[in-house]
mmCIF file of C-alpha atoms and ligand atoms in Angstrom:
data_model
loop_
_atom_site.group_PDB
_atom_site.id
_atom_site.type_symbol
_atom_site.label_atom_id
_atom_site.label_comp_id
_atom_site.label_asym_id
_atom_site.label_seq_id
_atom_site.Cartn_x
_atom_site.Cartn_y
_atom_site.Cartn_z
ATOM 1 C CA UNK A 247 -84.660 129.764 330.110
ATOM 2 C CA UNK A 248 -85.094 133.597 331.108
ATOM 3 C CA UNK A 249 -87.472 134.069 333.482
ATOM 4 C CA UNK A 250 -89.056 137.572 334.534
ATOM 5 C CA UNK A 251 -89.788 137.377 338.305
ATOM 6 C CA UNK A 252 -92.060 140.338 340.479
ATOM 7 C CA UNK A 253 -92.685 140.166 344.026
ATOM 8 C CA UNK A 254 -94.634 143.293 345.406
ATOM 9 C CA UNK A 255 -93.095 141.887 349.054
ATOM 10 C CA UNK A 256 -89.799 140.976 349.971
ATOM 11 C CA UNK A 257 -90.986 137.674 351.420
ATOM 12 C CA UNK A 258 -88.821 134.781 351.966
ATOM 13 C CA UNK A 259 -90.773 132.612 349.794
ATOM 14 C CA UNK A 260 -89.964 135.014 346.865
ATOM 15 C CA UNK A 261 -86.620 135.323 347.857
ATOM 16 C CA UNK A 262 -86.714 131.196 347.489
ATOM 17 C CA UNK A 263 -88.109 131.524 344.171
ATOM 18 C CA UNK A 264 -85.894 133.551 342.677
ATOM 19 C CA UNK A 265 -82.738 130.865 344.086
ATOM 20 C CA UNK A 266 -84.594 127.817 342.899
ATOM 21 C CA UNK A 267 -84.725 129.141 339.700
ATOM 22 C CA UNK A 268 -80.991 129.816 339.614
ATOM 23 C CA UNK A 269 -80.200 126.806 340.900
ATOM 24 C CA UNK A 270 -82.759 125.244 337.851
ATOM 25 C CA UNK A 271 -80.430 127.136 335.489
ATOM 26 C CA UNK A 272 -82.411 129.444 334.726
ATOM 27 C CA UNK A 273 -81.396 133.316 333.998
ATOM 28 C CA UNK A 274 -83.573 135.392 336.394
ATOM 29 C CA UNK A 275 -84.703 138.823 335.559
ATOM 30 C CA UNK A 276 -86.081 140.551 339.031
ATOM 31 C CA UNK A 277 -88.888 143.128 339.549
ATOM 32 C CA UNK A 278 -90.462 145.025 342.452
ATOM 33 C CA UNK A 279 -89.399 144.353 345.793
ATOM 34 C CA UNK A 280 -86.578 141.485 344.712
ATOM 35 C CA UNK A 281 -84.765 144.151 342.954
ATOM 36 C CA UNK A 282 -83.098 147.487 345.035
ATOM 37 C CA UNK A 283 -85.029 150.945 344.124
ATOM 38 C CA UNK A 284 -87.649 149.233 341.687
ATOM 39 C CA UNK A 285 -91.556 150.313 342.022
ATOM 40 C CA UNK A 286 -93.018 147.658 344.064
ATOM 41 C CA UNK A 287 -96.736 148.353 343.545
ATOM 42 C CA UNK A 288 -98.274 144.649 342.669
ATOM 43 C CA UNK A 289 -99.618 146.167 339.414
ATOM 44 C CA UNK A 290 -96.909 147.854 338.532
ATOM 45 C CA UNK A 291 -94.651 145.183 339.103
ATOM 46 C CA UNK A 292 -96.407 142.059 337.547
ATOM 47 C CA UNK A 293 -96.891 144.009 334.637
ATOM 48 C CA UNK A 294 -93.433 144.682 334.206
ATOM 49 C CA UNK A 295 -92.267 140.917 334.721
ATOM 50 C CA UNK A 296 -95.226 139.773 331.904
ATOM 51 C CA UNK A 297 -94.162 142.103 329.843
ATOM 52 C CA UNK A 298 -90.703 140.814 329.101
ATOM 53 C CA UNK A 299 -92.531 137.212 327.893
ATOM 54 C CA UNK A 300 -94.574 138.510 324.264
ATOM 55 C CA UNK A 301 -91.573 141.541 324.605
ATOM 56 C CA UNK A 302 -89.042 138.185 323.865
ATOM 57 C CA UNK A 303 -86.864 139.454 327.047
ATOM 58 C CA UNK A 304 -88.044 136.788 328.603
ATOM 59 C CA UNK A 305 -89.276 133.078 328.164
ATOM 60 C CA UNK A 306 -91.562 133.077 330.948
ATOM 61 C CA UNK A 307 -92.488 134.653 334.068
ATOM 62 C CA UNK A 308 -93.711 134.301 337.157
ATOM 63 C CA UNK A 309 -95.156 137.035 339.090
ATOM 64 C CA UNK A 310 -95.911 137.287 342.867
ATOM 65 C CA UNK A 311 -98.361 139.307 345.348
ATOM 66 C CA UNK A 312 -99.720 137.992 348.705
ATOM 67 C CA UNK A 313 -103.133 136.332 347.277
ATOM 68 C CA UNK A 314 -101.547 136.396 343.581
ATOM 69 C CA UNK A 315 -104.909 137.581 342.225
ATOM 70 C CA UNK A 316 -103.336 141.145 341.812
ATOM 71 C CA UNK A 317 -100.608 140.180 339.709
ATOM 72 C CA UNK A 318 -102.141 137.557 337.852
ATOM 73 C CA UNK A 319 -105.058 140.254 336.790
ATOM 74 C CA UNK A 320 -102.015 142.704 335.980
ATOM 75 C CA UNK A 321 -100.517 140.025 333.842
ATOM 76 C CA UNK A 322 -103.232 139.009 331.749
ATOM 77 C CA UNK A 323 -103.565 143.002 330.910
ATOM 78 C CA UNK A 324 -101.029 142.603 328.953
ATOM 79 C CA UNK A 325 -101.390 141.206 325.209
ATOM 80 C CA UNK A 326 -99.931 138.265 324.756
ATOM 81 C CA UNK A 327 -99.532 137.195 328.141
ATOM 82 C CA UNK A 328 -101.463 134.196 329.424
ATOM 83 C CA UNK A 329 -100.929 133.970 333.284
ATOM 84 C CA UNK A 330 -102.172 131.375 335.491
ATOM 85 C CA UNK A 331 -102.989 131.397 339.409
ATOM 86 C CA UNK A 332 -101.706 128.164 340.712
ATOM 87 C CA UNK A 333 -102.130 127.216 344.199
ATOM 88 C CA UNK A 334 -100.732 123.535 343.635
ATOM 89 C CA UNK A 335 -98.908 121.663 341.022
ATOM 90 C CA UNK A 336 -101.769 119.922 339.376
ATOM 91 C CA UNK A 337 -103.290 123.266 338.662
ATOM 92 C CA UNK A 338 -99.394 124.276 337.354
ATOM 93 C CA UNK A 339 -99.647 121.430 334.971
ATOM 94 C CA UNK A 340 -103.217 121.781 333.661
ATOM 95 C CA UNK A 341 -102.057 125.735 332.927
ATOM 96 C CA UNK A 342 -99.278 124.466 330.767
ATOM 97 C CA UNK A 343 -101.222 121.464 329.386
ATOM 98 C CA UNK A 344 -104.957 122.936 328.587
ATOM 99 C CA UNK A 345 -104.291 127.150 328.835
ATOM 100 C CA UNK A 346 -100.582 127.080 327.320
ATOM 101 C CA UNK A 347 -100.061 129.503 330.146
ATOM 102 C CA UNK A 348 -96.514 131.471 329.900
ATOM 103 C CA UNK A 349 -96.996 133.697 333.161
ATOM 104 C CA UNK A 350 -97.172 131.833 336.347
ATOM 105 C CA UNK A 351 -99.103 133.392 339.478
ATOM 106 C CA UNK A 352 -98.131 133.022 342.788
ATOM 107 C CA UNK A 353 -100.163 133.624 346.192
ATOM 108 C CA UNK A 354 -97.300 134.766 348.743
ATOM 109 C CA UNK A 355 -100.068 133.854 351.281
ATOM 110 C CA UNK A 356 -100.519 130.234 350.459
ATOM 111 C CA UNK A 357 -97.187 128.733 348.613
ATOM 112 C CA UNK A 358 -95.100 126.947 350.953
ATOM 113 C CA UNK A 359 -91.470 126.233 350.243
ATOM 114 C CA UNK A 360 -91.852 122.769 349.806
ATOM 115 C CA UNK A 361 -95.033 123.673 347.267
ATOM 116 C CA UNK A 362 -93.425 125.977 345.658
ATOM 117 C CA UNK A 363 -90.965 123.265 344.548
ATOM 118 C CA UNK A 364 -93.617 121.204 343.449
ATOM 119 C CA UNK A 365 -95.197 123.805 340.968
ATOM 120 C CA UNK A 366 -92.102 124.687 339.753
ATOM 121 C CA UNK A 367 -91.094 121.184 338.640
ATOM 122 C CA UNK A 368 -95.060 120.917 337.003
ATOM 123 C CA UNK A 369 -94.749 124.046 335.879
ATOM 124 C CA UNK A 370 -91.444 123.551 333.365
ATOM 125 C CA UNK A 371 -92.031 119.819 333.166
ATOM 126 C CA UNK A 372 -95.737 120.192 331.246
ATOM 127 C CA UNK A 373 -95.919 121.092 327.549
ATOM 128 C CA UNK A 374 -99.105 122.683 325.960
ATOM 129 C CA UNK A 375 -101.559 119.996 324.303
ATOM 130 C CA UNK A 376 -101.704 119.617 320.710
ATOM 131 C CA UNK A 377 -105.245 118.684 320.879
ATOM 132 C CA UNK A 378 -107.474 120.595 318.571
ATOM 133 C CA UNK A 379 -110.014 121.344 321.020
ATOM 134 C CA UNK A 380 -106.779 122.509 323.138
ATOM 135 C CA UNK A 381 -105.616 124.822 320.706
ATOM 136 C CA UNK A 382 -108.898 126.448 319.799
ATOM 137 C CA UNK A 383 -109.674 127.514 323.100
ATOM 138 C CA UNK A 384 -106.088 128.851 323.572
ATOM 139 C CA UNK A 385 -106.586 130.922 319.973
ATOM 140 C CA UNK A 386 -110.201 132.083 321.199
ATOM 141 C CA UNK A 387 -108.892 133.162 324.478
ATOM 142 C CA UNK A 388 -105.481 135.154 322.103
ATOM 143 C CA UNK A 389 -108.869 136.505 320.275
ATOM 144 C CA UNK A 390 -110.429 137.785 322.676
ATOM 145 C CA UNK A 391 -107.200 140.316 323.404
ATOM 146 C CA UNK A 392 -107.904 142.830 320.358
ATOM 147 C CA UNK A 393 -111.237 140.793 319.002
ATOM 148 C CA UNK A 394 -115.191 141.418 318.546
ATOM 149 C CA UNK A 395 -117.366 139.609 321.129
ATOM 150 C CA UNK A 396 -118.265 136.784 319.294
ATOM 151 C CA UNK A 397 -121.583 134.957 318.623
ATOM 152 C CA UNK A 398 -120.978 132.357 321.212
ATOM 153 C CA UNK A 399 -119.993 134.956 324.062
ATOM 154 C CA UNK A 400 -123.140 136.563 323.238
ATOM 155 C CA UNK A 401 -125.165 133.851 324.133
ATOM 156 C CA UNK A 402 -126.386 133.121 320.353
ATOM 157 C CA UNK A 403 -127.400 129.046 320.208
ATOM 158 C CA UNK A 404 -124.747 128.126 317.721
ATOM 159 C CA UNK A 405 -123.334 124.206 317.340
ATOM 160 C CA UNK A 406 -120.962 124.489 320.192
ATOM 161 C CA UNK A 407 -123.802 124.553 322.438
ATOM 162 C CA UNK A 408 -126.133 126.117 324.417
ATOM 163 C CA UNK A 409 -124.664 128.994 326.482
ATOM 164 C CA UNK A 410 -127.189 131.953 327.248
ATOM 165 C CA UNK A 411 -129.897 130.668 326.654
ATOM 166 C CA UNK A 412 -130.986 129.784 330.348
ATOM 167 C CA UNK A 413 -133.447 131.150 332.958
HETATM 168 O O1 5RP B 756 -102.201 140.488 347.271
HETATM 169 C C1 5RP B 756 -101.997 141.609 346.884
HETATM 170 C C2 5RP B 756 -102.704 142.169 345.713
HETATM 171 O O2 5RP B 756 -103.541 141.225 345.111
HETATM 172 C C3 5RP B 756 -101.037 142.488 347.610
HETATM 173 O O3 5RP B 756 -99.861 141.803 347.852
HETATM 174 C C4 5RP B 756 -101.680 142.949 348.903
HETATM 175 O O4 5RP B 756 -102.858 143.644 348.599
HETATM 176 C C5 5RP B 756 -100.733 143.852 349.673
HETATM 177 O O5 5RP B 756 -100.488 144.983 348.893
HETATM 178 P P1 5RP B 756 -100.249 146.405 349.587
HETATM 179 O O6 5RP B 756 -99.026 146.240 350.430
HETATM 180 O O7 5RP B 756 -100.082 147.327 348.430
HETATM 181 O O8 5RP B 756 -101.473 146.687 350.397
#
């Protein structure tokens, strides 16, 4: 695969991201501070990296800031993109399985080397559900990019439940 990859900080668990996914097979495109002379602001960055994935320059990306919140928010700016904070690999799975997630977030902060490994191999080894219920909540979430609040996000009873209508 291509993979888009943003670090805001050259840190060395970023610089080990970028060589396991070389040594995966995978063709790495580098932003922010893993590249020479490129803007390294986390939101200028991440955006960058999740850009390339609905853009087609890229298959997937994974973008990186010290508590990964900033660059998975920056991310999931961007239409199309579906980004993911995952802090271990079960999370990595369920964001491939249940949110057909195609930007991964990392937290500089709290990804080890050894963890990082282990996300990774979740990460490409998980494909998205086919389950219905799966798929509709992916779609409704792709909806909600360009969409009208809908009845249910308004708090309307409707069949799917209750939502809204507590204390
Ligand atoms: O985690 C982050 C954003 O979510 C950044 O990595 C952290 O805030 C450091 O950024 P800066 O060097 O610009 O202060």
């Amino acid at each position: 695969m291509r993979i888009s990859v943003s670090s805001d900080m050259d840190e060395p668990v970023a610089r080990a991201l970028l060589a396991e996914l070389r040594e995966r097979g995978h063709e790495v495109l580098a932003y922010g501070a893993l590249r020479p002379e490129d803007d390294a602001r986390w939101a200028v960055c991440s955006e960058a990296a999740a850009r390339d994935v609905p853009a087609g320059r890229a298959d997937r990306a994974v973008v990186c800031c010290w508590t990964g919140t900033g660059a998975s928010i920056a991310a999931n700016k961007v239409t199309g993109v579906r980004a993911a904070l995952c802090t271990d690999a079960y999370t990595a799975r369920g964001a491939r399985v249940w949110n057909d997630a195609n930007v991964l977030a990392l937290s500089l902060r709290l990804t080890s080397e050894p963890l990082l490994k282990e996300i990774l191999d979740a990460w490409f080894d998980a494909e998205p559900s086919t389950d219905p219920d799966d798929r509709e909540n992916v779609s409704h979430v792709t909806g909600l990019e360009t969409g009208p609040e809908t009845d249910f996000a308004r708090g309307d009873r409707g069949e799917r439940g209750e939502r809204g209508t507590g204390p």
